[in-house]
Short mmCIF file of C-alpha atoms in Angstrom, two decimals:
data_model
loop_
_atom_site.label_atom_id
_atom_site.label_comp_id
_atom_site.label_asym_id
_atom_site.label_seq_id
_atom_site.Cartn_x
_atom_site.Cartn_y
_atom_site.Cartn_z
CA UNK A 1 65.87 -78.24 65.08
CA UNK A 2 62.93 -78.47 67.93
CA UNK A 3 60.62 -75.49 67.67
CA UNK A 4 61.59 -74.54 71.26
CA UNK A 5 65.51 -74.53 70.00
CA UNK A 6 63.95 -72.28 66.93
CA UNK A 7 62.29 -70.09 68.74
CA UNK A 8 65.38 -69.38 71.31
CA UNK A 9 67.62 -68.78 68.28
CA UNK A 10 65.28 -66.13 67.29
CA UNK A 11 65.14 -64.70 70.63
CA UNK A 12 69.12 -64.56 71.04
CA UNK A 13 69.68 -63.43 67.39
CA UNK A 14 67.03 -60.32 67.27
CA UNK A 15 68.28 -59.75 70.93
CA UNK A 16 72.03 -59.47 69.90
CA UNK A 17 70.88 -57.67 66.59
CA UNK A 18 68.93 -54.83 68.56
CA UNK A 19 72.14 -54.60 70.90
CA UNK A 20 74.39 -54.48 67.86
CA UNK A 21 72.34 -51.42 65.92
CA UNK A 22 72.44 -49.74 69.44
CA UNK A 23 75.78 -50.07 70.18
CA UNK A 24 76.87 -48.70 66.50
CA UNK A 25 74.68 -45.95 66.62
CA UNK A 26 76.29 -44.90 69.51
CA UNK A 27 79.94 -45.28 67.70
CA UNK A 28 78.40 -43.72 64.59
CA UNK A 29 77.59 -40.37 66.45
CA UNK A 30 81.31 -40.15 67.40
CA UNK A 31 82.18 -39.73 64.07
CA UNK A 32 79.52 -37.05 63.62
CA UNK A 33 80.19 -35.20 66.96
CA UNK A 34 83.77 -34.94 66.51
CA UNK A 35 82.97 -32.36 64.24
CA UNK A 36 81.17 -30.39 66.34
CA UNK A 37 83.38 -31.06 69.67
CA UNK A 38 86.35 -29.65 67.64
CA UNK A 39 84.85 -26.55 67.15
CA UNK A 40 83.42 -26.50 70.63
CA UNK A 41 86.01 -27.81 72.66
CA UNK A 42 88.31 -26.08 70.22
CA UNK A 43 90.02 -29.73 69.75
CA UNK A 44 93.54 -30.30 67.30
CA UNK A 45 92.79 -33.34 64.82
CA UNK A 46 95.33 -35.06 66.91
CA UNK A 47 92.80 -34.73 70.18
CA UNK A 48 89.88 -35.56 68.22
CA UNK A 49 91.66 -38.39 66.82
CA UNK A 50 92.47 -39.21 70.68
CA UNK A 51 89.23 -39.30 71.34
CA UNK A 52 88.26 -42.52 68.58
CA UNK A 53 91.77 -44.04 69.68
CA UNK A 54 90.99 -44.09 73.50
CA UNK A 55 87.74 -45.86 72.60
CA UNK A 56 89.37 -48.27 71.36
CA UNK A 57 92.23 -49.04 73.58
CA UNK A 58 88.77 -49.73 75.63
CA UNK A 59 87.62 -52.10 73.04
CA UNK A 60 90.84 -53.67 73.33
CA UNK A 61 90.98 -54.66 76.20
CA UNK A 62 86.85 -55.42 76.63
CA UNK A 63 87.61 -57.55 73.47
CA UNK A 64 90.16 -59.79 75.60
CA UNK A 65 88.46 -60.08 78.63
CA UNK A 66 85.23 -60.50 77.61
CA UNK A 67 86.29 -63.63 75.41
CA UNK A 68 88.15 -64.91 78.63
CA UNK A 69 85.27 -64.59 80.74
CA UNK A 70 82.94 -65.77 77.96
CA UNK A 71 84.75 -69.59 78.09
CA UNK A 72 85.12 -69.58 81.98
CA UNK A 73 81.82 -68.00 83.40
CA UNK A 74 79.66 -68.44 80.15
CA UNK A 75 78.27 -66.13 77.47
CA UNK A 76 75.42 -65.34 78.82
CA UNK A 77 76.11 -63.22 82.12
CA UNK A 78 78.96 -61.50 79.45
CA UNK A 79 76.29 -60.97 76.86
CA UNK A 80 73.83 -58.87 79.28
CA UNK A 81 76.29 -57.27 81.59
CA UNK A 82 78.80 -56.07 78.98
CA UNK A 83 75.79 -53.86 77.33
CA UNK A 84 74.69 -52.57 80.56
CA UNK A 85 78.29 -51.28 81.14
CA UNK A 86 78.36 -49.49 77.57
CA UNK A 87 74.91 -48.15 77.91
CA UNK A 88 75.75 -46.54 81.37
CA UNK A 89 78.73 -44.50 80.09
CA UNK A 90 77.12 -43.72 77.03
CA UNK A 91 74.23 -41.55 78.96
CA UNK A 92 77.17 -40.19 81.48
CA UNK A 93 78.68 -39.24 77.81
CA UNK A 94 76.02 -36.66 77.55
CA UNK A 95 76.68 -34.71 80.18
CA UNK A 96 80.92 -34.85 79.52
CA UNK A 97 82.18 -31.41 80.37
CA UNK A 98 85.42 -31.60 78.53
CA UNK A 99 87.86 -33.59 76.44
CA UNK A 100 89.43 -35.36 79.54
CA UNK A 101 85.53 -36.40 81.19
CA UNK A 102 85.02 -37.33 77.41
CA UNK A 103 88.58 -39.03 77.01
CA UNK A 104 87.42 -41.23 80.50
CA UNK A 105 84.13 -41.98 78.91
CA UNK A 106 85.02 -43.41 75.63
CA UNK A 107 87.12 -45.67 77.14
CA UNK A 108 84.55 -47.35 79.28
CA UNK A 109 81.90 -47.52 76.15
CA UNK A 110 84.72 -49.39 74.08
CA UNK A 111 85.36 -51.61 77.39
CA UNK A 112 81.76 -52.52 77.40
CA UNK A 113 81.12 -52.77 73.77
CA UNK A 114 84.78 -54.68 72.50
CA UNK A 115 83.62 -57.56 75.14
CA UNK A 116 80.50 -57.77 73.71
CA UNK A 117 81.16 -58.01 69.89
CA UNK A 118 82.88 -61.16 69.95
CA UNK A 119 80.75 -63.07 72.78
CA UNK A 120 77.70 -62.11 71.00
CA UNK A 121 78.72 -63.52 67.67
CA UNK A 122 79.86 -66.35 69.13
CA UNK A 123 76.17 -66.86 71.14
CA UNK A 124 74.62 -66.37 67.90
CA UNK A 125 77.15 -68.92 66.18
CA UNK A 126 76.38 -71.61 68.36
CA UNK A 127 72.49 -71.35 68.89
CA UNK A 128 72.18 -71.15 64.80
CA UNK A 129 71.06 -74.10 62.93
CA UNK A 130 74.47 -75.37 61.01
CA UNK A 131 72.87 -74.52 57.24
CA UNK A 132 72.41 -71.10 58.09
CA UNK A 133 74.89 -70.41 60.31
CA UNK A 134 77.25 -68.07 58.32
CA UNK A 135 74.29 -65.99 57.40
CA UNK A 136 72.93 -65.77 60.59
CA UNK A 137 76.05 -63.83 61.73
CA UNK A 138 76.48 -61.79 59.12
CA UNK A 139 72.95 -60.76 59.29
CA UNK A 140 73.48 -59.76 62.99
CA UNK A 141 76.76 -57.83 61.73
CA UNK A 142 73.87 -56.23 59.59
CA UNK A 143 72.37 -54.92 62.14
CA UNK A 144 75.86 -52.52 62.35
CA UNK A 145 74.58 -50.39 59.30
CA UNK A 146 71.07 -50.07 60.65
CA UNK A 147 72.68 -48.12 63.67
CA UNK A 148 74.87 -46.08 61.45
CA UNK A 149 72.14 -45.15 59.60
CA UNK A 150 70.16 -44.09 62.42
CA UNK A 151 73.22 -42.12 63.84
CA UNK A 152 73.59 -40.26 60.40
CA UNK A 153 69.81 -39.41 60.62
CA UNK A 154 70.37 -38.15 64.13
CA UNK A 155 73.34 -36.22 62.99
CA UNK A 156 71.55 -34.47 60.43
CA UNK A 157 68.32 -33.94 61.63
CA UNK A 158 68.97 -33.25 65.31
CA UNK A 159 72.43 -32.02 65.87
CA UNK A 160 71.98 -28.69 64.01
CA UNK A 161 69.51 -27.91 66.07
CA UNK A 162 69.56 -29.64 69.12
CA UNK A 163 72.92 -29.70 69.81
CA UNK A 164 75.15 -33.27 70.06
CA UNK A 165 74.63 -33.41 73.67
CA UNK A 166 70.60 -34.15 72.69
CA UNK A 167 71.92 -36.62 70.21
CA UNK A 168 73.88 -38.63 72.70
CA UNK A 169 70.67 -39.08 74.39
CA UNK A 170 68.48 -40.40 71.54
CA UNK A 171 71.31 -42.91 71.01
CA UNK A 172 71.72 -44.31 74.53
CA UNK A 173 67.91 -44.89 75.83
CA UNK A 174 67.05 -47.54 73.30
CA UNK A 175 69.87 -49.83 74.99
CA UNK A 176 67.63 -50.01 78.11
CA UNK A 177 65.23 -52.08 75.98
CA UNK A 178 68.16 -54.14 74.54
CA UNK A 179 69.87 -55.25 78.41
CA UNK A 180 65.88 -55.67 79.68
CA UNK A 181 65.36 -58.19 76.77
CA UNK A 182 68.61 -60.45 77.54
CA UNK A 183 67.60 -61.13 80.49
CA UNK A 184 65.17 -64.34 79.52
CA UNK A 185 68.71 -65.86 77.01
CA UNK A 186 69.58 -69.27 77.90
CA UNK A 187 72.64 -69.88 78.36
CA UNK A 188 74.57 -71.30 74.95
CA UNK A 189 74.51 -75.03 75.10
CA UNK A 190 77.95 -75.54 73.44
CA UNK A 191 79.36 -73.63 76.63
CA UNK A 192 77.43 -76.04 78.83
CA UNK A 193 78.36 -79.17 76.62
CA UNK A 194 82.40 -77.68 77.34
CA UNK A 195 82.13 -77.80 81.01
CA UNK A 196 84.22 -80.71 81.54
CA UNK A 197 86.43 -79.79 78.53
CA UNK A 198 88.44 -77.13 79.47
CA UNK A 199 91.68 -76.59 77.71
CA UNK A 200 94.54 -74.34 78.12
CA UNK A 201 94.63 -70.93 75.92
CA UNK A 202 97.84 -71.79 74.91
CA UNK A 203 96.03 -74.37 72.56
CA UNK A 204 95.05 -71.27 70.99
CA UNK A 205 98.79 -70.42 69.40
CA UNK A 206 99.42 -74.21 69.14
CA UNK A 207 97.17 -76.20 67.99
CA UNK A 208 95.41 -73.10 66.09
CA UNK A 209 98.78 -71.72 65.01
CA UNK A 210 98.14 -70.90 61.31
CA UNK A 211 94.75 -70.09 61.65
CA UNK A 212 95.30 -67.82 64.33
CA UNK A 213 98.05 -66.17 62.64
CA UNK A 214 95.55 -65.28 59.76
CA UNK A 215 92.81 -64.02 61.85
CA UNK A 216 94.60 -61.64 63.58
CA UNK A 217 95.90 -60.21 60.51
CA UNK A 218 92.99 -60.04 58.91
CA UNK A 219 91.42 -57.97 61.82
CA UNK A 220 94.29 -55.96 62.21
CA UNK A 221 94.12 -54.78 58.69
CA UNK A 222 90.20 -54.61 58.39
CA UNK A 223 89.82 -53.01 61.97
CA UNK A 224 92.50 -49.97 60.69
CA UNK A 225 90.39 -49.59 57.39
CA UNK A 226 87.48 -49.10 59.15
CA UNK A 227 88.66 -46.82 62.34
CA UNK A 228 90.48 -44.81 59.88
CA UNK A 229 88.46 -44.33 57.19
CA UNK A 230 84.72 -43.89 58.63
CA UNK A 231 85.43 -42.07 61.96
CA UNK A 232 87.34 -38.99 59.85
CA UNK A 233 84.61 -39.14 57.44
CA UNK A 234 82.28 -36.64 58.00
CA UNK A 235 85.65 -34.22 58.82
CA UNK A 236 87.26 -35.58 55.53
CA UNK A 237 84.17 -34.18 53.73
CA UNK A 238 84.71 -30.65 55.41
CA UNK A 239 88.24 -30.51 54.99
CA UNK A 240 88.04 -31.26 50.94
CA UNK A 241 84.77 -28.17 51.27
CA UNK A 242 82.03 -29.25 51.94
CA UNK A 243 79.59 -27.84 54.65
CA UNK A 244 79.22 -29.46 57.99
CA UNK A 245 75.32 -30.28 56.76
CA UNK A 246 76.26 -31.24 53.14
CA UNK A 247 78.72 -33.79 54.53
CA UNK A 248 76.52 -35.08 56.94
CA UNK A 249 74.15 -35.41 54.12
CA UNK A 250 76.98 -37.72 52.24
CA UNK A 251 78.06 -39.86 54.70
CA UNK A 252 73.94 -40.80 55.03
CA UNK A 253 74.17 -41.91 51.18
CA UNK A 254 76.82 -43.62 52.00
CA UNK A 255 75.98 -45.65 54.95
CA UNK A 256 73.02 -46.55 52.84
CA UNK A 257 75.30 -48.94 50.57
CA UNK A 258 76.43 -51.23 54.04
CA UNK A 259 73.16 -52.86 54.07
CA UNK A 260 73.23 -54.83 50.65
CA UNK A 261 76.82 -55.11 51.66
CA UNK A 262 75.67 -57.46 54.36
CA UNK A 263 73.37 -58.84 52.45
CA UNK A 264 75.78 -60.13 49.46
CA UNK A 265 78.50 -61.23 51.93
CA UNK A 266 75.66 -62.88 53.76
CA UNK A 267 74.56 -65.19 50.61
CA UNK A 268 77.98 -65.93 49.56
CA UNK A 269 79.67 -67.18 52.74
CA UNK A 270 77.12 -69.77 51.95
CA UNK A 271 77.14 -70.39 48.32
CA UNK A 272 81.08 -69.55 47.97
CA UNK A 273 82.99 -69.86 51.32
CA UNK A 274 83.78 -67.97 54.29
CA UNK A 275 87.34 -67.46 53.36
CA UNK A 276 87.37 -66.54 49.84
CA UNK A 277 84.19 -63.78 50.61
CA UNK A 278 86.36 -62.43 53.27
CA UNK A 279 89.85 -62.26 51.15
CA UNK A 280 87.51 -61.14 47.51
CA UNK A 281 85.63 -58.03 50.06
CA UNK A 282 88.98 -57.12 51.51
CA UNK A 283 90.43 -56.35 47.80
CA UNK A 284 87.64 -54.11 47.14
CA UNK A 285 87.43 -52.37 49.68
CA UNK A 286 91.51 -51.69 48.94
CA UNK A 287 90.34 -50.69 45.62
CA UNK A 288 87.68 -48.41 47.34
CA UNK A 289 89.93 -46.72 49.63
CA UNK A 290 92.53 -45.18 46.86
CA UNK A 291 89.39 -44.04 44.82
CA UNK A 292 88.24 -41.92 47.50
CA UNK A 293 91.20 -41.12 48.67
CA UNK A 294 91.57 -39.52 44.94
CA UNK A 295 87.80 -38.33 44.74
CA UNK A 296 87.55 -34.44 44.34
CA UNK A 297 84.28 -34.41 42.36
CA UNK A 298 80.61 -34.90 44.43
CA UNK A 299 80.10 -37.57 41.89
CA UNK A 300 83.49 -39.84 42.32
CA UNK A 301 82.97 -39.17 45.83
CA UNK A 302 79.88 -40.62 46.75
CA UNK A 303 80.28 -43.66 44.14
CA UNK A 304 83.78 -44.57 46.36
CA UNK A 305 82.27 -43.67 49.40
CA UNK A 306 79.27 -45.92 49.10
CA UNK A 307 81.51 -48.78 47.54
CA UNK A 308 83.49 -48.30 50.78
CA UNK A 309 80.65 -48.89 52.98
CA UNK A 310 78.99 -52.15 50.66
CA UNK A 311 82.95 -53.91 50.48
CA UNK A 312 84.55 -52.80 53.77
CA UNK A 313 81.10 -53.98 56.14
CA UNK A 314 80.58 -56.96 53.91
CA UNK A 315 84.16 -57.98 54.97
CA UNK A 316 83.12 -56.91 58.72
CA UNK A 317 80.21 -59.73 58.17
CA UNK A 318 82.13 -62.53 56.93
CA UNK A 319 84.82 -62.03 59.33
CA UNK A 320 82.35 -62.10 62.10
CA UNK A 321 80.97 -65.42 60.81
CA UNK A 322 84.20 -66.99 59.80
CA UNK A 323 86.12 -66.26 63.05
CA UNK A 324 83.84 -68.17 65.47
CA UNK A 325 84.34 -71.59 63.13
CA UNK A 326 87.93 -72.07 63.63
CA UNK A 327 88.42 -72.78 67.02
CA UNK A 328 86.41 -75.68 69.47
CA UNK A 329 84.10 -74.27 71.92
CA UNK A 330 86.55 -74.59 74.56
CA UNK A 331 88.29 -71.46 73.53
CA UNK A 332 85.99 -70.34 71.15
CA UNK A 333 84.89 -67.47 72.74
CA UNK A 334 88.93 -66.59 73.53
CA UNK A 335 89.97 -67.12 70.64
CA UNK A 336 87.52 -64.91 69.12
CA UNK A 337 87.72 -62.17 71.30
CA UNK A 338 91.36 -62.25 71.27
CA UNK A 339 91.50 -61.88 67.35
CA UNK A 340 89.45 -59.43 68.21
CA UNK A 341 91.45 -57.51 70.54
CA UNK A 342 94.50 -58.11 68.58
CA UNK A 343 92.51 -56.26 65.71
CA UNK A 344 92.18 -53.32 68.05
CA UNK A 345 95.63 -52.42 67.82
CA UNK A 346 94.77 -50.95 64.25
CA UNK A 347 91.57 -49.22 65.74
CA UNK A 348 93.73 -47.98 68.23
CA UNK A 349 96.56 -46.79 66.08
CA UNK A 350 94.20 -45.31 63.32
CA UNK A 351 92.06 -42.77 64.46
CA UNK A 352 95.02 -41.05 66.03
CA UNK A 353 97.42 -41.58 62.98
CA UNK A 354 94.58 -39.96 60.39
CA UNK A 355 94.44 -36.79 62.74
CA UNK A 356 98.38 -36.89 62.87
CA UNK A 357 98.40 -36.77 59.00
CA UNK A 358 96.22 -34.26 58.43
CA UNK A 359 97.93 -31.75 61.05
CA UNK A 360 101.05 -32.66 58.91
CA UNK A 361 98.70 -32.10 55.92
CA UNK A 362 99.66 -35.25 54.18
CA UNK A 363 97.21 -35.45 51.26
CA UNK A 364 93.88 -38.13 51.76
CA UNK A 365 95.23 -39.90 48.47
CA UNK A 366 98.06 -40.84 50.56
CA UNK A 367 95.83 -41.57 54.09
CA UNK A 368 93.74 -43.66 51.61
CA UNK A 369 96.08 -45.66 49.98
CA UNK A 370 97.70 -46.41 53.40
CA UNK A 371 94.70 -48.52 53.95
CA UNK A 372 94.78 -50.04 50.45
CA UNK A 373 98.04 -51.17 51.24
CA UNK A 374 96.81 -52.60 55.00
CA UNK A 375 93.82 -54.41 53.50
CA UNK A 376 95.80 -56.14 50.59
CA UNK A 377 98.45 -57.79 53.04
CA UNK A 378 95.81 -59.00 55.31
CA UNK A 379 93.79 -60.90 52.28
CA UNK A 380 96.92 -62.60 51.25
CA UNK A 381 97.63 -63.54 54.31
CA UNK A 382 94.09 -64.77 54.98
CA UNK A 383 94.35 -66.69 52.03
CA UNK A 384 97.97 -68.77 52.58
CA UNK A 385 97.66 -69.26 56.18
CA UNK A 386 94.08 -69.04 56.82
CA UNK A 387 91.92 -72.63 56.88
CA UNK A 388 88.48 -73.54 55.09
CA UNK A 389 86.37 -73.78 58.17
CA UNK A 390 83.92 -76.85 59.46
CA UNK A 391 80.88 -77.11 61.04
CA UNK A 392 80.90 -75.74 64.96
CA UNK A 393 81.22 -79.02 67.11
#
């Protein structure tokens, strides 16, 4: 690799990585302010739980279209205008006067950020050297847990005092930085190389049958996990008794554990395989969920909670690297971000279906082992139907 091709690499990777913390410290605060909106909006679960679903119907449907649009226009004008769109309704967020201006809102932030996900793993995919490719996208998935880190710092140190509105703020203005810094990314050269080499997306359920078939379980089941499980977590704390400050508190500690998550995931897609790190991260994280779900203690808690976070992001890494790999660049980008929007469906259904449960106050050892029982069906599957992936071509 030329050092010119090296040093554009390391231009699109820190510039998707930046966008990446900025855009989950942004869905990280939703998590955090639903606790406060409920109190001031004097919100059901079920409307709270509207709130993370209608994001990401958004995401949905970004997710599809911006994969589309990635393979027919390129990734690059998808890449920087995608960001711009999230950034713009995240500030208008700010100033939401109500659960329907809210409702409206979220939508358009999971429009702009479920297109951009996908293209920008792909971007980073195809600029990275082959050796270190896997990592590389797992390390920008790392960037996920720097963001929710930052958004449980906000939470606790500025919400109680400055209100969520303030919050909203702090996590929108950095993404100005993040769209001005895209603006000098090249477009990928495996997108120009395709030009001539169009092919129809039905290729996508033919030729890719199987493989397909496996990815879009597998983000069903991990994209329902995570929806589920970390959105209601701060309100999960509260609900088992817990202040709104100690559980804020908590959910810092255990955001803390996603980054050597990434990190182990990121070495062993390498040294071991995408697949088998995906399927072997999945089963934790199964074996996660039905701990916490049966935590009552501070202790259990936190130990499930943080080996939540390290197995359930590590999975969200390998996926991201592993995904990209089993399709030509023809419909890479589509068949990524339609895997991806498939995978929505369970962020979708989740959010919504937690806050159903607890208004029917169905006990968390039940909510919890829902998601053990998700996550365990998408490994196997993953593992008969899904493929050992090749170099990007």
């Amino acid at each position: 690799m030329s050092t010119s091709t090296t040093s554009t690499y390391r231009k699109v990777f820190w510039s998707a990585g930046f966008g990446w913390m900025f855009d989950a410290m942004d869905v990280g605060l939703l998590s955090f302010i639903l606790v406060m909106l409920k109190e001031e909006w004097h919100l059901t679960p079920s409307e709270g739980g509207m709130l993370g679903t209608m994001n990401m119907v958004g995401m949905a449907l970004g997710a599809f279209l911006g994969g589309y649009y990635a393979d027919r226009i390129g990734r690059r004008p998808v890449f920087l205008y995608t960001l711009a769109l999230f950034g713009l309704a995240s500030v208008c967020s700010a100033a939401a006067t109500g659960f329907l201006s809210m409702l409206a809102l979220r939508f358009l932030m999971g429009l702009g950020l479920g297109a951009e996900l996908p293209v920008a793993s792909t971007l980073v995919n195809e600029f990275a050297p082959e050796a270190k490719r896997g990592r590389a996208v797992v390390l920008l998935e790392s960037f996920w847990a720097f963001g929710w880190i930052l958004a449980a710092v906000i939470a606790y140190y500025v919400m109680p005092a400055y209100g969520w509105r303030t919050a909203v703020l702090i996590g929108a203005f950095p993404l100005v930085y993040a769209v001005a810094i895209r603006r000098n990314i090249p477009e990928s050269p495996a997108f120009v190389r395709s030009d001539e080499d169009r092919a129809n997306l039905r290729e996508i359920f033919t030729a890719y049958r199987k493989p397909t078939i496996a990815l879009w379980s597998v983000w069903l089941a991990i994209s329902f996990s995570y929806y589920g499980m970390f959105l209601w977590l701060p309100s999960v704390l509260v609900d088992k008794g817990y202040t709104l400050l100690k559980s804020f508190e908590y959910v810092l500690l255990m955001t803390l554990a996603q980054l050597p998550g990434y990190f182990s995931a990121a070495y062993l897609v390498e040294r071991w395989g995408r697949k088998p790190t995906l399927a072997a991260f999945m089963a934790m994280t199964a074996v996660a969920a039905v701990g916490f779900g049966a935590s009552e203690s501070d202790g259990f808690l936190l130990s499930f909670g943080a080996l939540l976070s390290f197995f359930n992001l590590g999975a969200w890494g390998a996926l991201y690297a592993y995904t990209p790999e089993n399709y030509p660049a023809r419909v890479r980008a589509s068949g990524a971000g339609f895997a991806a929007a498939f995978g929505r469906v369970g962020s979708i259904v989740a959010p919504f279906l937690v806050g159903a449960f607890i208004d029917n106050q169905v006990g968390y050892l039940v909510i919890f082992g829902m998601f053990t029982v998700v996550l365990l069906i998408g490994a196997f599957l993953l593992m008969r139907l899904g493929t050992e992936t090749r170099p990007l071509r």
